[in-house]
PDB file of C-alpha atoms in Angstrom:
ATOM      1  CA  UNK F   1      14.988  24.978   3.232  1.00  0.00           C
ATOM      2  CA  UNK F   2      11.930  23.772   0.727  1.00  0.00           C
ATOM      3  CA  UNK F   3      10.265  20.712   2.057  1.00  0.00           C
ATOM      4  CA  UNK F   4       8.750  18.096  -0.455  1.00  0.00           C
ATOM      5  CA  UNK F   5       5.503  16.635  -0.730  1.00  0.00           C
ATOM      6  CA  UNK F   6       6.317  13.058  -2.553  1.00  0.00           C
ATOM      7  CA  UNK F   7       3.906  12.672  -5.977  1.00  0.00           C
ATOM      8  CA  UNK F   8       6.584  12.065  -8.474  1.00  0.00           C
ATOM      9  CA  UNK F   9       9.199   9.871  -7.077  1.00  0.00           C
ATOM     10  CA  UNK F  10      11.200   7.538  -9.822  1.00  0.00           C
ATOM     11  CA  UNK F  11      11.849   4.095  -9.388  1.00  0.00           C
ATOM     12  CA  UNK F  12      13.738   2.238 -12.066  1.00  0.00           C
ATOM     13  CA  UNK F  13      14.558  -1.270 -11.175  1.00  0.00           C
ATOM     14  CA  UNK F  14      16.540  -3.478 -13.913  1.00  0.00           C
ATOM     15  CA  UNK F  15      16.429  -0.103 -16.005  1.00  0.00           C
ATOM     16  CA  UNK F  16      12.063  -0.381 -16.333  1.00  0.00           C
ATOM     17  CA  UNK F  17      10.378   2.924 -15.181  1.00  0.00           C
ATOM     18  CA  UNK F  18       8.145   0.975 -12.292  1.00  0.00           C
ATOM     19  CA  UNK F  19       7.192   4.545 -10.605  1.00  0.00           C
ATOM     20  CA  UNK F  20       3.678   4.745 -11.610  1.00  0.00           C
ATOM     21  CA  UNK F  21       3.347   1.341  -9.735  1.00  0.00           C
ATOM     22  CA  UNK F  22       4.553   2.213  -6.734  1.00  0.00           C
ATOM     23  CA  UNK F  23       2.683   3.676  -3.736  1.00  0.00           C
ATOM     24  CA  UNK F  24       5.249   3.658  -1.458  1.00  0.00           C
ATOM     25  CA  UNK F  25       9.390   3.454  -1.193  1.00  0.00           C
ATOM     26  CA  UNK F  26      11.146   3.694   2.151  1.00  0.00           C
ATOM     27  CA  UNK F  27      15.184   3.859   1.378  1.00  0.00           C
ATOM     28  CA  UNK F  28      17.198   3.075   5.022  1.00  0.00           C
ATOM     29  CA  UNK F  29      20.932   3.975   5.523  1.00  0.00           C
ATOM     30  CA  UNK F  30      22.063   2.337   8.952  1.00  0.00           C
ATOM     31  CA  UNK F  31      25.171   1.482  10.311  1.00  0.00           C
ATOM     32  CA  UNK F  32      26.801  -1.442  12.949  1.00  0.00           C
ATOM     33  CA  UNK F  33      27.791   0.525  16.394  1.00  0.00           C
ATOM     34  CA  UNK F  34      31.470  -0.554  16.471  1.00  0.00           C
ATOM     35  CA  UNK F  35      32.747   0.246  20.658  1.00  0.00           C
ATOM     36  CA  UNK F  36      36.491   2.073  20.952  1.00  0.00           C
ATOM     37  CA  UNK F  37      36.336   2.085  23.992  1.00  0.00           C
ATOM     38  CA  UNK F  38      39.776   1.979  26.189  1.00  0.00           C
ATOM     39  CA  UNK F  39      40.917   1.852  29.052  1.00  0.00           C
ATOM     40  CA  UNK F  40      41.690   5.157  30.371  1.00  0.00           C
ATOM     41  CA  UNK F  41      38.469   6.600  29.154  1.00  0.00           C
ATOM     42  CA  UNK F  42      36.423   8.250  30.779  1.00  0.00           C
ATOM     43  CA  UNK F  43      32.933   7.878  28.644  1.00  0.00           C
ATOM     44  CA  UNK F  44      32.075   5.048  25.892  1.00  0.00           C
ATOM     45  CA  UNK F  45      33.803   5.885  22.615  1.00  0.00           C
ATOM     46  CA  UNK F  46      32.206   4.578  19.116  1.00  0.00           C
ATOM     47  CA  UNK F  47      32.714   4.408  15.230  1.00  0.00           C
ATOM     48  CA  UNK F  48      30.735   3.656  12.453  1.00  0.00           C
ATOM     49  CA  UNK F  49      30.876  -0.285  10.609  1.00  0.00           C
ATOM     50  CA  UNK F  50      29.774  -1.572   8.425  1.00  0.00           C
ATOM     51  CA  UNK F  51      26.730  -0.191   6.656  1.00  0.00           C
ATOM     52  CA  UNK F  52      23.781  -2.534   6.333  1.00  0.00           C
ATOM     53  CA  UNK F  53      21.240  -1.016   4.426  1.00  0.00           C
ATOM     54  CA  UNK F  54      17.837  -2.118   2.768  1.00  0.00           C
ATOM     55  CA  UNK F  55      14.577  -0.365   0.741  1.00  0.00           C
ATOM     56  CA  UNK F  56      11.291  -1.164   0.879  1.00  0.00           C
ATOM     57  CA  UNK F  57       8.673  -0.715  -1.751  1.00  0.00           C
ATOM     58  CA  UNK F  58       5.039  -1.044  -2.165  1.00  0.00           C
ATOM     59  CA  UNK F  59       4.197  -2.131  -5.792  1.00  0.00           C
ATOM     60  CA  UNK F  60       0.477  -1.966  -7.467  1.00  0.00           C
ATOM     61  CA  UNK F  61       0.432  -5.418  -8.697  1.00  0.00           C
ATOM     62  CA  UNK F  62       0.259  -5.521 -12.588  1.00  0.00           C
ATOM     63  CA  UNK F  63       0.711  -8.571 -14.638  1.00  0.00           C
ATOM     64  CA  UNK F  64       1.062  -7.531 -18.089  1.00  0.00           C
ATOM     65  CA  UNK F  65       4.041  -7.292 -20.592  1.00  0.00           C
ATOM     66  CA  UNK F  66       6.948  -4.900 -19.030  1.00  0.00           C
ATOM     67  CA  UNK F  67       5.434  -3.699 -15.754  1.00  0.00           C
ATOM     68  CA  UNK F  68       5.641  -4.995 -12.273  1.00  0.00           C
ATOM     69  CA  UNK F  69       5.623  -8.867 -12.312  1.00  0.00           C
ATOM     70  CA  UNK F  70       7.463  -9.441 -15.695  1.00  0.00           C
ATOM     71  CA  UNK F  71      10.030  -7.225 -14.341  1.00  0.00           C
ATOM     72  CA  UNK F  72       9.979  -8.496 -10.560  1.00  0.00           C
ATOM     73  CA  UNK F  73       9.613 -12.166 -10.967  1.00  0.00           C
ATOM     74  CA  UNK F  74      13.032 -13.190 -12.963  1.00  0.00           C
ATOM     75  CA  UNK F  75      15.151 -11.017 -10.563  1.00  0.00           C
ATOM     76  CA  UNK F  76      13.889 -13.173  -7.701  1.00  0.00           C
ATOM     77  CA  UNK F  77      17.073 -14.513  -5.853  1.00  0.00           C
ATOM     78  CA  UNK F  78      19.814 -12.721  -7.841  1.00  0.00           C
ATOM     79  CA  UNK F  79      20.700  -9.039  -7.571  1.00  0.00           C
ATOM     80  CA  UNK F  80      19.661  -6.280  -9.823  1.00  0.00           C
ATOM     81  CA  UNK F  81      20.383  -1.919  -9.879  1.00  0.00           C
ATOM     82  CA  UNK F  82      17.799   0.337  -8.348  1.00  0.00           C
ATOM     83  CA  UNK F  83      17.759   4.102  -8.744  1.00  0.00           C
ATOM     84  CA  UNK F  84      15.632   6.278  -7.108  1.00  0.00           C
ATOM     85  CA  UNK F  85      14.973   9.750  -7.213  1.00  0.00           C
ATOM     86  CA  UNK F  86      12.525  12.222  -5.345  1.00  0.00           C
ATOM     87  CA  UNK F  87      10.845  13.497  -8.918  1.00  0.00           C
ATOM     88  CA  UNK F  88      10.774  12.275 -12.349  1.00  0.00           C
ATOM     89  CA  UNK F  89      13.165  15.836 -13.338  1.00  0.00           C
ATOM     90  CA  UNK F  90      16.552  16.325 -14.018  1.00  0.00           C
ATOM     91  CA  UNK F  91      19.385  14.984 -10.929  1.00  0.00           C
ATOM     92  CA  UNK F  92      20.580  18.025  -9.416  1.00  0.00           C
ATOM     93  CA  UNK F  93      20.886  19.086  -6.258  1.00  0.00           C
ATOM     94  CA  UNK F  94      17.254  19.617  -5.002  1.00  0.00           C
ATOM     95  CA  UNK F  95      16.757  16.266  -6.896  1.00  0.00           C
ATOM     96  CA  UNK F  96      19.736  13.629  -6.003  1.00  0.00           C
ATOM     97  CA  UNK F  97      19.506   9.908  -7.448  1.00  0.00           C
ATOM     98  CA  UNK F  98      20.111   6.961  -5.426  1.00  0.00           C
ATOM     99  CA  UNK F  99      21.810   4.309  -7.108  1.00  0.00           C
ATOM    100  CA  UNK F 100      22.265   0.501  -5.728  1.00  0.00           C
ATOM    101  CA  UNK F 101      22.335  -2.652  -6.778  1.00  0.00           C
ATOM    102  CA  UNK F 102      19.598  -4.952  -4.151  1.00  0.00           C
ATOM    103  CA  UNK F 103      19.260  -8.521  -3.338  1.00  0.00           C
ATOM    104  CA  UNK F 104      15.694  -9.571  -4.436  1.00  0.00           C
ATOM    105  CA  UNK F 105      15.503 -11.181  -1.656  1.00  0.00           C
ATOM    106  CA  UNK F 106      11.440 -12.363  -1.988  1.00  0.00           C
ATOM    107  CA  UNK F 107       8.795 -11.382  -3.612  1.00  0.00           C
ATOM    108  CA  UNK F 108       4.808 -12.017  -3.319  1.00  0.00           C
ATOM    109  CA  UNK F 109       2.868 -12.232  -6.544  1.00  0.00           C
ATOM    110  CA  UNK F 110      -0.304 -12.307  -5.817  1.00  0.00           C
ATOM    111  CA  UNK F 111      -1.872 -10.544  -2.397  1.00  0.00           C
ATOM    112  CA  UNK F 112      -5.333  -9.264  -1.626  1.00  0.00           C
ATOM    113  CA  UNK F 113      -8.750  -9.531   0.158  1.00  0.00           C
ATOM    114  CA  UNK F 114     -12.167  -9.459  -2.288  1.00  0.00           C
ATOM    115  CA  UNK F 115     -12.218  -6.067  -3.503  1.00  0.00           C
ATOM    116  CA  UNK F 116      -9.086  -4.861  -2.891  1.00  0.00           C
ATOM    117  CA  UNK F 117      -6.046  -3.770  -4.875  1.00  0.00           C
ATOM    118  CA  UNK F 118      -3.671  -6.598  -5.601  1.00  0.00           C
ATOM    119  CA  UNK F 119      -0.456  -5.296  -4.228  1.00  0.00           C
ATOM    120  CA  UNK F 120       3.049  -6.365  -2.909  1.00  0.00           C
ATOM    121  CA  UNK F 121       5.473  -5.306  -0.590  1.00  0.00           C
ATOM    122  CA  UNK F 122       8.889  -5.813  -0.626  1.00  0.00           C
ATOM    123  CA  UNK F 123      11.932  -5.076   1.422  1.00  0.00           C
ATOM    124  CA  UNK F 124      15.384  -6.399   0.023  1.00  0.00           C
ATOM    125  CA  UNK F 125      18.983  -5.936   1.341  1.00  0.00           C
ATOM    126  CA  UNK F 126      21.273  -3.494  -0.108  1.00  0.00           C
ATOM    127  CA  UNK F 127      24.542  -5.238  -1.881  1.00  0.00           C
ATOM    128  CA  UNK F 128      26.907  -2.721  -1.464  1.00  0.00           C
ATOM    129  CA  UNK F 129      27.235   0.842  -0.835  1.00  0.00           C
ATOM    130  CA  UNK F 130      24.235   3.421  -1.820  1.00  0.00           C
ATOM    131  CA  UNK F 131      25.740   6.371  -4.397  1.00  0.00           C
ATOM    132  CA  UNK F 132      24.197   9.632  -4.278  1.00  0.00           C
ATOM    133  CA  UNK F 133      24.511  12.007  -7.346  1.00  0.00           C
ATOM    134  CA  UNK F 134      23.818  15.227  -7.547  1.00  0.00           C
ATOM    135  CA  UNK F 135      24.530  15.887 -11.448  1.00  0.00           C
TER     136      UNK F 135
END
């Protein structure tokens, strides 16, 4: 199996490609643990419950038209589509796309100290399932 160094991740938010303004991306998938142990069982048993997924993005802030602030600020408090791929190449078995809807719950438009790069970091909950495509 090939290893991958992330240098060309594709991140599209609300149909806007913001890949060149993102320094870090984490797509987290988790499921609730539901116990199903019954009388007579000799050990605990469990099944997966509801999924509770999220995405974390670290942005390099940009106030220009059609860039970070112009794209994200109007979305706060609403849901929007996000698509993430390991590279900007064509979707395939070695470059799957992950599509989902996020609830934009927070935004910090100005963040940094004197001389720092202006950044913004968000962790948004995913509303619904994540769809993985390989073609």
